[in-house]
Structures are given as C-alpha cells and as structure tokens.
Coordinates of C-alpha atoms in Angstrom, one line a residue:
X1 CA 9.9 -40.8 49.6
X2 CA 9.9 -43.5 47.4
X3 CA 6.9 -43.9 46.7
X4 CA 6.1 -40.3 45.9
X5 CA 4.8 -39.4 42.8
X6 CA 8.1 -38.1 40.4
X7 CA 7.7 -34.3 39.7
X8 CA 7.6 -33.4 36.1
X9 CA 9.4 -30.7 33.7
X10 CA 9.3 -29.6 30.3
X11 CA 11.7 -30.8 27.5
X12 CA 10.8 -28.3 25.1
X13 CA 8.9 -25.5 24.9
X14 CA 4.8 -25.8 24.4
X15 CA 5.4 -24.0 21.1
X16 CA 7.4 -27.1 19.8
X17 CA 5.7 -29.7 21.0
X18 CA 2.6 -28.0 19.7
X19 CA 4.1 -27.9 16.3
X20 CA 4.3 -31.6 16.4
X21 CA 1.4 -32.8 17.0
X22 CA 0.2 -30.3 14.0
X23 CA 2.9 -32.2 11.8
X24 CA 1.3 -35.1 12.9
X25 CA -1.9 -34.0 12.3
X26 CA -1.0 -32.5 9.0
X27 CA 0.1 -36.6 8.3
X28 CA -3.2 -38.2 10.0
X29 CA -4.9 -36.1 6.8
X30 CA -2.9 -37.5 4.4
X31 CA -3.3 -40.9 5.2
X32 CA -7.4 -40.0 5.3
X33 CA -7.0 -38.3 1.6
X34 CA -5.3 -41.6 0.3
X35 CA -7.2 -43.8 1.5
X36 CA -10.2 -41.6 0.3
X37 CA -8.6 -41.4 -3.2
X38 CA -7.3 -44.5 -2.9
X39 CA -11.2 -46.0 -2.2
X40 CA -12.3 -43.2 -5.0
X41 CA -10.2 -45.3 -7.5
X42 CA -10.6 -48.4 -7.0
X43 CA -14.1 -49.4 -4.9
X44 CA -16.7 -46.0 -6.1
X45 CA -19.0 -48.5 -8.6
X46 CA -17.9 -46.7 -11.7
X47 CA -17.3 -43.4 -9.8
X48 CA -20.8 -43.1 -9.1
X49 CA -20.0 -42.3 -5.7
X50 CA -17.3 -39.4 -4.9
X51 CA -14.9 -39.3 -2.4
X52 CA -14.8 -36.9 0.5
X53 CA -12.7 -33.9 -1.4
X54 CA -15.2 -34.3 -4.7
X55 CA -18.2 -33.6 -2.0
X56 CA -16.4 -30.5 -0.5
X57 CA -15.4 -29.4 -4.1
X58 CA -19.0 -30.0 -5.2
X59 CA -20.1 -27.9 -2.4
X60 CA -17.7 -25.1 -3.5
X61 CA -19.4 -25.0 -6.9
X62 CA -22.8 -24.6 -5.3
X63 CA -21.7 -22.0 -3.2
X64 CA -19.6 -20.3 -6.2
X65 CA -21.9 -17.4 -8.1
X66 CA -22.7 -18.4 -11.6
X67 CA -20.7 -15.2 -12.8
X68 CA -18.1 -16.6 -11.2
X69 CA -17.9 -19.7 -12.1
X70 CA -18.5 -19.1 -15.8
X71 CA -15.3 -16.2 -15.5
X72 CA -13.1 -19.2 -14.4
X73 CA -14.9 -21.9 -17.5
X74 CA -14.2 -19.2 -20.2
X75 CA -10.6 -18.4 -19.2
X76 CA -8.8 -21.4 -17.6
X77 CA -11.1 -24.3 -18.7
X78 CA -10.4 -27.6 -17.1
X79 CA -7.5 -26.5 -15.3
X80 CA -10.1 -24.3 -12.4
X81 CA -11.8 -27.5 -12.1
X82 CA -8.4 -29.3 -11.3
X83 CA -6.5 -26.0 -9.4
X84 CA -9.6 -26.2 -7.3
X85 CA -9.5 -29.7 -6.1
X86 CA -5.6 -29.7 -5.5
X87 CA -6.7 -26.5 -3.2
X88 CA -9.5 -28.4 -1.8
X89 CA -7.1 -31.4 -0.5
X90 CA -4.2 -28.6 0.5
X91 CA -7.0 -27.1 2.8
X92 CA -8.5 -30.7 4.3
X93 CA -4.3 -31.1 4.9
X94 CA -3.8 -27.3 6.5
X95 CA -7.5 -28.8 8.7
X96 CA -5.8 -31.2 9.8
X97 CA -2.9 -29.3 11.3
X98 CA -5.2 -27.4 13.2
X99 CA -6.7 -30.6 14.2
X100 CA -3.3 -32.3 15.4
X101 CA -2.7 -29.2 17.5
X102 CA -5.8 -29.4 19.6
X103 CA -5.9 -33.3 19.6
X104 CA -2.0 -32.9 21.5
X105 CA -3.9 -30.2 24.1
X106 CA -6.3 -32.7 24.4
X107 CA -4.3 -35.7 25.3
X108 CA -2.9 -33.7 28.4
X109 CA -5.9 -34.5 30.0
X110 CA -6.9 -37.6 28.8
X111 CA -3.2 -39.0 29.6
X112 CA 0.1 -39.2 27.2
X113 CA -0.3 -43.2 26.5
X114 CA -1.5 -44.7 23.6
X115 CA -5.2 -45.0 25.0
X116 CA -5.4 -41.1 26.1
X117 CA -3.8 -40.0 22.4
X118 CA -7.2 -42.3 20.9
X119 CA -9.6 -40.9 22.8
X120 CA -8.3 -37.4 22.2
X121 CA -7.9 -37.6 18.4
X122 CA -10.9 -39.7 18.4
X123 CA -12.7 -36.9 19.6
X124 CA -11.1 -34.3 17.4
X125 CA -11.6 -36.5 14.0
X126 CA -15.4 -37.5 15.8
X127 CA -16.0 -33.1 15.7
X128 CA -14.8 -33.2 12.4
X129 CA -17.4 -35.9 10.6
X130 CA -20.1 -34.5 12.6
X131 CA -19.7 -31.4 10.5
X132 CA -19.0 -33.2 7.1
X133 CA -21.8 -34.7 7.7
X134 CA -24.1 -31.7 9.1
X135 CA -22.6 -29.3 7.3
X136 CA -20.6 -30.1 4.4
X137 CA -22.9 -33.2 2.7
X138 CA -26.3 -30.6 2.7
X139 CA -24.6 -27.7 0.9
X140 CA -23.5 -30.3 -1.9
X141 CA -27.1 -31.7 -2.0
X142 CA -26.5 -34.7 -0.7
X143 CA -28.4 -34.1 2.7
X144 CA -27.5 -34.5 5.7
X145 CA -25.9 -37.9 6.8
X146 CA -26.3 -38.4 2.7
X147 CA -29.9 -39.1 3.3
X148 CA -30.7 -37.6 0.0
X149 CA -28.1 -39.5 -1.8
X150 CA -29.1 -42.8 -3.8
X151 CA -25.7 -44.3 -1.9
X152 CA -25.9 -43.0 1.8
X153 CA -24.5 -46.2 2.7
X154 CA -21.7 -46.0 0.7
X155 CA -20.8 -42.6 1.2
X156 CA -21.4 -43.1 5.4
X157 CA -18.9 -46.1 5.5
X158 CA -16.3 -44.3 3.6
X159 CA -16.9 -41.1 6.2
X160 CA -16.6 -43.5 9.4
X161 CA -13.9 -45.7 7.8
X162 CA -11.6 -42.2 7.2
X163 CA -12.1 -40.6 9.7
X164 CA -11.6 -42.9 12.2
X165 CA -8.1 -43.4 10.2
X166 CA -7.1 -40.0 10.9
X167 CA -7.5 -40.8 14.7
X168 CA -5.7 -44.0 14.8
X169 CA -2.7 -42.4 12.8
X170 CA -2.2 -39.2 15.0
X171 CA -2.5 -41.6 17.9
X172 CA 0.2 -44.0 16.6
X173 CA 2.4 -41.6 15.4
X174 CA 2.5 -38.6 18.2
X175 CA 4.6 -38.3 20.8
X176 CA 3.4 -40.3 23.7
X177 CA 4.6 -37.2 26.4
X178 CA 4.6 -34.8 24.1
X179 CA 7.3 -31.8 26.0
X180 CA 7.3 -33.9 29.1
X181 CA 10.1 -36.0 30.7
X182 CA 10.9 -36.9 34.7
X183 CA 12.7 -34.0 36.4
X184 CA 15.0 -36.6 37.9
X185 CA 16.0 -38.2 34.6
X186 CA 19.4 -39.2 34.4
X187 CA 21.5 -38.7 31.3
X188 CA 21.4 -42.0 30.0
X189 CA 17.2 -41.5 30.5
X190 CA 17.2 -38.0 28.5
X191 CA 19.9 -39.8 25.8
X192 CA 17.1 -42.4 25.4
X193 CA 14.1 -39.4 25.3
X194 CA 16.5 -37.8 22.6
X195 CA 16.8 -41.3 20.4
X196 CA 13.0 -41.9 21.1
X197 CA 12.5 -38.6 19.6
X198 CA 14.6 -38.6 16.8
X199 CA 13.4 -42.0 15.8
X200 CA 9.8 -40.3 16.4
X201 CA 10.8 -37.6 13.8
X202 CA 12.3 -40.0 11.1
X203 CA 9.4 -42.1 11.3
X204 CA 7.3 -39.1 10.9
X205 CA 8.7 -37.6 8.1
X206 CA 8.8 -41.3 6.2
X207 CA 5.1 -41.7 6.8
X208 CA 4.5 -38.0 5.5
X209 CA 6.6 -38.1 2.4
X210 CA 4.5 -42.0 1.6
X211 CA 1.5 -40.4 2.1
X212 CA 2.2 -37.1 -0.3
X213 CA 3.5 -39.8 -2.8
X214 CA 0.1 -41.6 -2.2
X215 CA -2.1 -38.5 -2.5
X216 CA 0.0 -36.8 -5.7
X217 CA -0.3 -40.4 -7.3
X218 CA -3.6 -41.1 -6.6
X219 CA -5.0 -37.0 -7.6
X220 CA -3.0 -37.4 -10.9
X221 CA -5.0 -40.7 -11.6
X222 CA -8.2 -38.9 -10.9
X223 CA -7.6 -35.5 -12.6
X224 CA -5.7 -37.3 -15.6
X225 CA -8.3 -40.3 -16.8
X226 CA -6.8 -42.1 -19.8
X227 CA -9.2 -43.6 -22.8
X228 CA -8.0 -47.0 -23.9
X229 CA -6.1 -46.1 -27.6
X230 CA -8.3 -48.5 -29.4
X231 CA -11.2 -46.7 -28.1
X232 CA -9.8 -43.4 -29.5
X233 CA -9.3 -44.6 -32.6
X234 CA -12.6 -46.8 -33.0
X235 CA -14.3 -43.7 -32.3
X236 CA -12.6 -41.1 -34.8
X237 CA -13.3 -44.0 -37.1
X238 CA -17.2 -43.9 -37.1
X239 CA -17.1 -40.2 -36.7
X240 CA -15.2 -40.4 -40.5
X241 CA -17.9 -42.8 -41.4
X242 CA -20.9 -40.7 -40.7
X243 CA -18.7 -38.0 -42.1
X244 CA -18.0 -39.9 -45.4
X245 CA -22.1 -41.1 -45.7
X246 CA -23.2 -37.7 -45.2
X247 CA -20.8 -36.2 -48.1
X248 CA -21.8 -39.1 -50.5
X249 CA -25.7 -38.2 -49.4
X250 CA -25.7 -34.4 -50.2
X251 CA -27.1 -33.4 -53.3
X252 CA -25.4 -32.3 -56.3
X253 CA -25.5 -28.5 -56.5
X254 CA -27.8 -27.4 -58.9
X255 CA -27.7 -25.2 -62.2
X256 CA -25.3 -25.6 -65.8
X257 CA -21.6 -27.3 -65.4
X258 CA -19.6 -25.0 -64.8
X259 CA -17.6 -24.0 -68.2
X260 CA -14.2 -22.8 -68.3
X261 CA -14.1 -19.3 -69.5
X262 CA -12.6 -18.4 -72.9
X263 CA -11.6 -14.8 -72.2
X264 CA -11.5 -12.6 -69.4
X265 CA -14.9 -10.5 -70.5
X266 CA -16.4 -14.0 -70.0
X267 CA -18.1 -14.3 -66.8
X268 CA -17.4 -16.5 -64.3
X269 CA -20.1 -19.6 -64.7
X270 CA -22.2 -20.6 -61.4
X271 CA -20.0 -22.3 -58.6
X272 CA -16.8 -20.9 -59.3
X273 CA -16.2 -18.6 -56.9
X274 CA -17.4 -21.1 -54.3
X275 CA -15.1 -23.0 -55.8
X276 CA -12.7 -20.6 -55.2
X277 CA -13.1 -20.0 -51.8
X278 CA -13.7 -23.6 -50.8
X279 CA -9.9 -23.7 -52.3
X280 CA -7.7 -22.7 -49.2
X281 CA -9.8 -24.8 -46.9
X282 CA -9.1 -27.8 -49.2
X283 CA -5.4 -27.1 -48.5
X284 CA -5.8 -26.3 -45.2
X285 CA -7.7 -30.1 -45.0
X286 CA -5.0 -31.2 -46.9
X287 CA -2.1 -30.2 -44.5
X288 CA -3.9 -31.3 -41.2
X289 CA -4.7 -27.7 -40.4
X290 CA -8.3 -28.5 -40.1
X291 CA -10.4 -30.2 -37.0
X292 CA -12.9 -33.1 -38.6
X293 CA -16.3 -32.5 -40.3
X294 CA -17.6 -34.2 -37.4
X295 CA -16.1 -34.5 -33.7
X296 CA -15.5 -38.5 -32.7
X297 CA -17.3 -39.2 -29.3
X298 CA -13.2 -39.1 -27.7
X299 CA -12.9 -35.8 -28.7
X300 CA -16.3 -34.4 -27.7
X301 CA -15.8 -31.2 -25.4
X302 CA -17.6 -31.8 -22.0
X303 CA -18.0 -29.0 -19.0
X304 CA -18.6 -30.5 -15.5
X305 CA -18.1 -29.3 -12.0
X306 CA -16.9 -33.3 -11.3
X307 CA -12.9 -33.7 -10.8
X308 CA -13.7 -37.4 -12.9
X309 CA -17.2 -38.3 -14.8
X310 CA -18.7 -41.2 -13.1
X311 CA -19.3 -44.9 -15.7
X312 CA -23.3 -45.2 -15.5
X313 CA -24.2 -48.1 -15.8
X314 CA -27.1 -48.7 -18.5
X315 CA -28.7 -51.7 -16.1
X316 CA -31.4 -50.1 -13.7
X317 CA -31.1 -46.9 -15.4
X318 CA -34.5 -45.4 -16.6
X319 CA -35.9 -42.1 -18.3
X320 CA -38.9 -41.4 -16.0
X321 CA -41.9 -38.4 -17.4
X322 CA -44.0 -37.7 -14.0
X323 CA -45.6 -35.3 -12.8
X324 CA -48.6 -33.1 -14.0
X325 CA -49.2 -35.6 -16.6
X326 CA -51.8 -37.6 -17.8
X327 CA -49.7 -40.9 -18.3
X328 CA -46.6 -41.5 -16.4
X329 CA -43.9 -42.9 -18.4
X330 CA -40.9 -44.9 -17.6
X331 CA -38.2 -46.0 -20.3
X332 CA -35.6 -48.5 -20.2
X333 CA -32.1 -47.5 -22.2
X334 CA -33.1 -49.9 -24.1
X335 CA -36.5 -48.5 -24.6
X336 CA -34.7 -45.3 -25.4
X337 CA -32.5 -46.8 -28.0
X338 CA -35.7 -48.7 -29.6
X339 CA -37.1 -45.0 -29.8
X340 CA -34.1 -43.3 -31.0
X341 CA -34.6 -43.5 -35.0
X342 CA -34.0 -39.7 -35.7
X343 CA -30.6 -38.7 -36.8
X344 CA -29.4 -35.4 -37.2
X345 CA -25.6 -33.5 -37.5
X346 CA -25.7 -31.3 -34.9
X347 CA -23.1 -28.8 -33.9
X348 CA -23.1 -28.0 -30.0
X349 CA -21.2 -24.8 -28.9
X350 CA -20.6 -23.9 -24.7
X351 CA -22.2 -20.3 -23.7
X352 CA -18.2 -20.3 -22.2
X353 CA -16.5 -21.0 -25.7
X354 CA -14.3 -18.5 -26.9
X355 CA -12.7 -17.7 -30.5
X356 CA -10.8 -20.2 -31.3
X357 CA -12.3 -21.9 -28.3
X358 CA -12.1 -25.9 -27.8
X359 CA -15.6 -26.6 -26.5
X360 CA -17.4 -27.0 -29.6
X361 CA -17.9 -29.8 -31.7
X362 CA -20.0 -31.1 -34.7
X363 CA -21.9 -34.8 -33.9
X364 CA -24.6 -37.3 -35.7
X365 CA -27.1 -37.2 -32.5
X366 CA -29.9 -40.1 -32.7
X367 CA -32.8 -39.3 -31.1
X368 CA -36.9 -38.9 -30.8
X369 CA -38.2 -35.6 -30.1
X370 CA -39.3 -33.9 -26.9
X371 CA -42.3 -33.2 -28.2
X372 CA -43.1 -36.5 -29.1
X373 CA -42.7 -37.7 -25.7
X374 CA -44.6 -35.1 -24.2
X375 CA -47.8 -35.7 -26.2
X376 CA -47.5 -39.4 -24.9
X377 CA -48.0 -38.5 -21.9
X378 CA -50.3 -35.6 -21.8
X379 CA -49.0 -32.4 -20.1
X380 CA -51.3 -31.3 -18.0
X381 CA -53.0 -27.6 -18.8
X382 CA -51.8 -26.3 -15.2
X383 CA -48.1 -27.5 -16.0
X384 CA -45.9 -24.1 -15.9
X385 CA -42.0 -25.9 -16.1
X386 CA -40.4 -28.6 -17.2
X387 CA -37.6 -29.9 -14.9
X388 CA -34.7 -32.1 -15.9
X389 CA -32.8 -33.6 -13.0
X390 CA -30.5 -36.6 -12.8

C-alpha cells in the first residue's frame, strides 16, 4: 500500500553507529571545556571564580591523602599540579564519550530528528550537572548547588550555560538516523545516505580538531601565566634595594683591624679566616653562580593546589578577628597596611623543599604581630584554637 508505513533496515552495524555518537560525544565535551576555559580566561573576576575542571581538580586534592600529595610536591613540583589537570580534562573528555553513547540509545526513542537528538542529550548532559552539582561542588567545599561559595551565581550560570552546550552540540552534530536507512532505498537514495555521512564525518572531525586546538590553547594559557617583564624587573629591583640598605645597615664586625702577618709563626689576626671562607662565595657572586640575598616578589616560590592563583582584589577585602573574643575586629587592607610598620628579613623554606630545592626564598616581610592583634581583642579564657580560613 502506499500509504503503509516504509519498513526499516540497518546501514551499519549498532557497534558503529554507537561509536559515533561517542565521537560525537567525545566533541560535545570539548566544546563544554573551551568554553569553560575559554569563560575561565576571560570573564572569572580576576580568577576568583574557577572553571568546571579547577572544581573537579580541587576536589581531587581533597580527596588525595596528605602523604600523598606531599610525595607528588617533593618530587615533581608544579608539574603534578599541571599532569593532574590535563588528566582531569582527558577524563571529563573520555565522560563524555560515555555520554554520547547513551545520548544515541536514547534518541531511538525519543525519534532520530533534530528535536528527539535535544531532548535525548539534554537529558544526558541534565544527569550530568545534577551530579556536578550534588556531587562534585560538596567534595571541593563549595556546597551543594555552590551554596557555600561567595559566587554561587557565577559558578551556577557557567554550569547551566556548559552544559546545556554539550547538548546542543551532540544534537547538531550526530547523525540524525544514526544506522538507519529505508529498506526500499534506491541507489541514488543510499549514494546520497553515503555523501550525507561522509560530509557528517568531515564536519565532525573539523569541529574536533577546532575544539582540541581551543582546549590545548586555552589549558597552556592557564597552566603557563606570564608576568609583565617590567614587573619582573621592577621587582628584582627593590628586592636589590632592601638587599643593598640592609648591607650598608649591618654593623662593623668588632675587635682590632685585621693585620697582615709578617711570618708564618704569626697568627692569623681576628676575621681572616672568615675572610677566607667568605672568599669562594665572593667568586661564586661574582660569576652569577649565586641566587640573591633576598628573593624579588617574581621569584618568590608559592605551593597551591590551584591550576592559576586568582587577582584579589584589595576593595571589599577585610581581615576579620571573631569569635571567642572580647572585641571583634575588622580591618580594611588599608587598615592592615597603616598597621604594618615592622620589617623583618625572613627566609621561608616548604616542609616539601629538597637539597638544592627551589621552594625557598629570603624576603623583607612588613608586618605587626599576632600577638598584638590578639591582645586587642581579648581572647577569651575558653578559647582552645585559632583558625585561619580564607
């Protein structure tokens, strides 16, 4: 009959057409990771707020034993930090694989057109942001729905604004009948299947290698943060400063000149073998050999579990004492700064540093003491800890 619904036959094995729509998947997370990174870059306030692989990264870290994580410090550095978030996004890619595969089971039931493939990745990427934001947003402190974060708004658009991407690009870009083609096609109807699929596949593989492009380009931004040159060099320029009013400030050694010695049964007068010794390091100084008396604020060492420091802005921010206190206290920065007339050269060494290590360095730090603010505000007798958190 004419009328008669047109029976129905495979193309291509469900194996095949199941490892397209992964492919397509494995795309659809892509183009959520640059558009993450991309958002990361260019929209975070300063980097205050992290994109989606920085929250599963920081809930790696919290999950990590200390052991563990001070093992991978102590031998690899920086580069665990940054061989962990490139394994973070290859894993949130391999997710989406798995999600592309049961987003193409799903759209043989909600229908092979453009409206059934949204509604079946919809549902797919909707699973997914339920449990980044049930699952994955608690473990890295940030609560769930990042109701415990200062920027849950924030961090909830650039969820719903992702995810929903990764839906509308595995809908635009699988196949509309994935494996399925009328029984009664004709040659000229399977020749234009074929070129419909071949197109498909080109199209595809564009879009995959643009978004690898976008993610490598848009990672190596993040890992690899560059310090304005002037900056550098303004820096190492007060540090040699501080360095050179210090030297000028230290008193003269004490005790007779030193005389040179007529004969060899003459002893050697006071300071010469310090003199002596100091000798090879002069050299050493002397040929470049030797890191600065005191580390510019560049080259100051820092260990943190984020991929990129956020820019904190000094406006808003505040130094609050609370608690079992008599007086609560609140300081401005520039209260702080007001407060901050003690100077001392301080050398600061990581628990993680190793012989020869790099995370160490040697700083003028201006402050007021601890103590100081304490007494201001009168520590309670039943006080047991004190508890920094920021």
């Amino acid at each position: 009959m004419n009328g008669a619904r047109r029976p129905i036959r495979p193309l291509s094995t469900s194996g095949s057409a199941a490892a397209r729509a992964g492919e397509t998947g494995f795309l659809a997370a892509l183009v959520m990771l640059a558009g993450q990174l991309v958002w990361r870059l260019n929209w975070s306030q300063g980097g205050v707020v992290p994109a989606f692989p920085e929250t599963v990264l920081a809930a790696i870290a919290r999950l990590t034993p200390l052991s563990v994580f001070g093992a991978a410090t102590e031998n690899y550095g920086g580069l665990a930090k940054k061989a962990t978030f490139v394994a973070v996004l290859v894993g949130i890619a391999a997710v989406g694989y798995g999600a592309g595969v049961l987003a193409g089971r799903l759209s043989r039931r909600t229908g092979p057109g453009l409206a059934g493939r949204l509604l079946a990745a919809g549902t797919v990427a909707g699973g997914l942001l339920l449990f980044a934001l049930l699952v994955v947003l608690p473990i890295a402190n940030l609560g769930a729905f990042a109701s415990q974060s200062a920027h849950t708004v924030d961090i909830l658009t650039q969820f719903l604004v992702t995810f929903a991407l990764f839906g509308i690009t595995w809908a635009l870009f699988a196949d509309p009948a994935p494996g399925l083609v009328p029984a009664d096609a004709t040659a000229g109807g399977a020749a234009s299947v074929s070129r419909r699929r071949v197109v498909g596949r080109a199209a595809r593989g564009t879009a995959t290698l643009a978004a690898l492009a976008g993610v490598g380009g848009t990672t190596w931004r993040l890992l690899t943060p560059r310090t304005a040159p002037e900056a550098v060099d303004a820096s190492r320029e007060a540090a040699q400063r501080i360095a050179d009013a210090a030297g000028r400030a230290a008193p003269a050694p004490s005790g007779p000149a030193p005389v040179a010695p007529t004969s060899a049964a003459v002893p050697a007068p006071p300071g010469a073998a310090s003199a002596a010794l100091a000798l090879p390091f002069e050299q050493l100084e002397a040929n470049g050999k030797l890191t600065p008396v005191l580390t510019s604020v560049a080259d100051f060492y820092h260990v943190s579990k984020n991929v990129s420091d956020p820019t904190v802005s000094a406006d808003g921010w505040a130094l609050e004492v609370t608690g079992l206190v008599d007086r609560e206290i609140r300081l401005t920065h520039a209260d702080l700064l007001a407060r901050a007339t003690d100077q001392k050269i301080t050398t600061l060494c990581c628990i993680s540093n190793e012989l020869n290590g790099d995370l160490i360095g040697t700083a003028q730090w201006s402050g007021f003491p601890l103590a100081t603010l304490l007494a201001e505000a009168g520590v309670q007798p039943g006080a047991v800890d004190l508890k920094f958190h920021c």
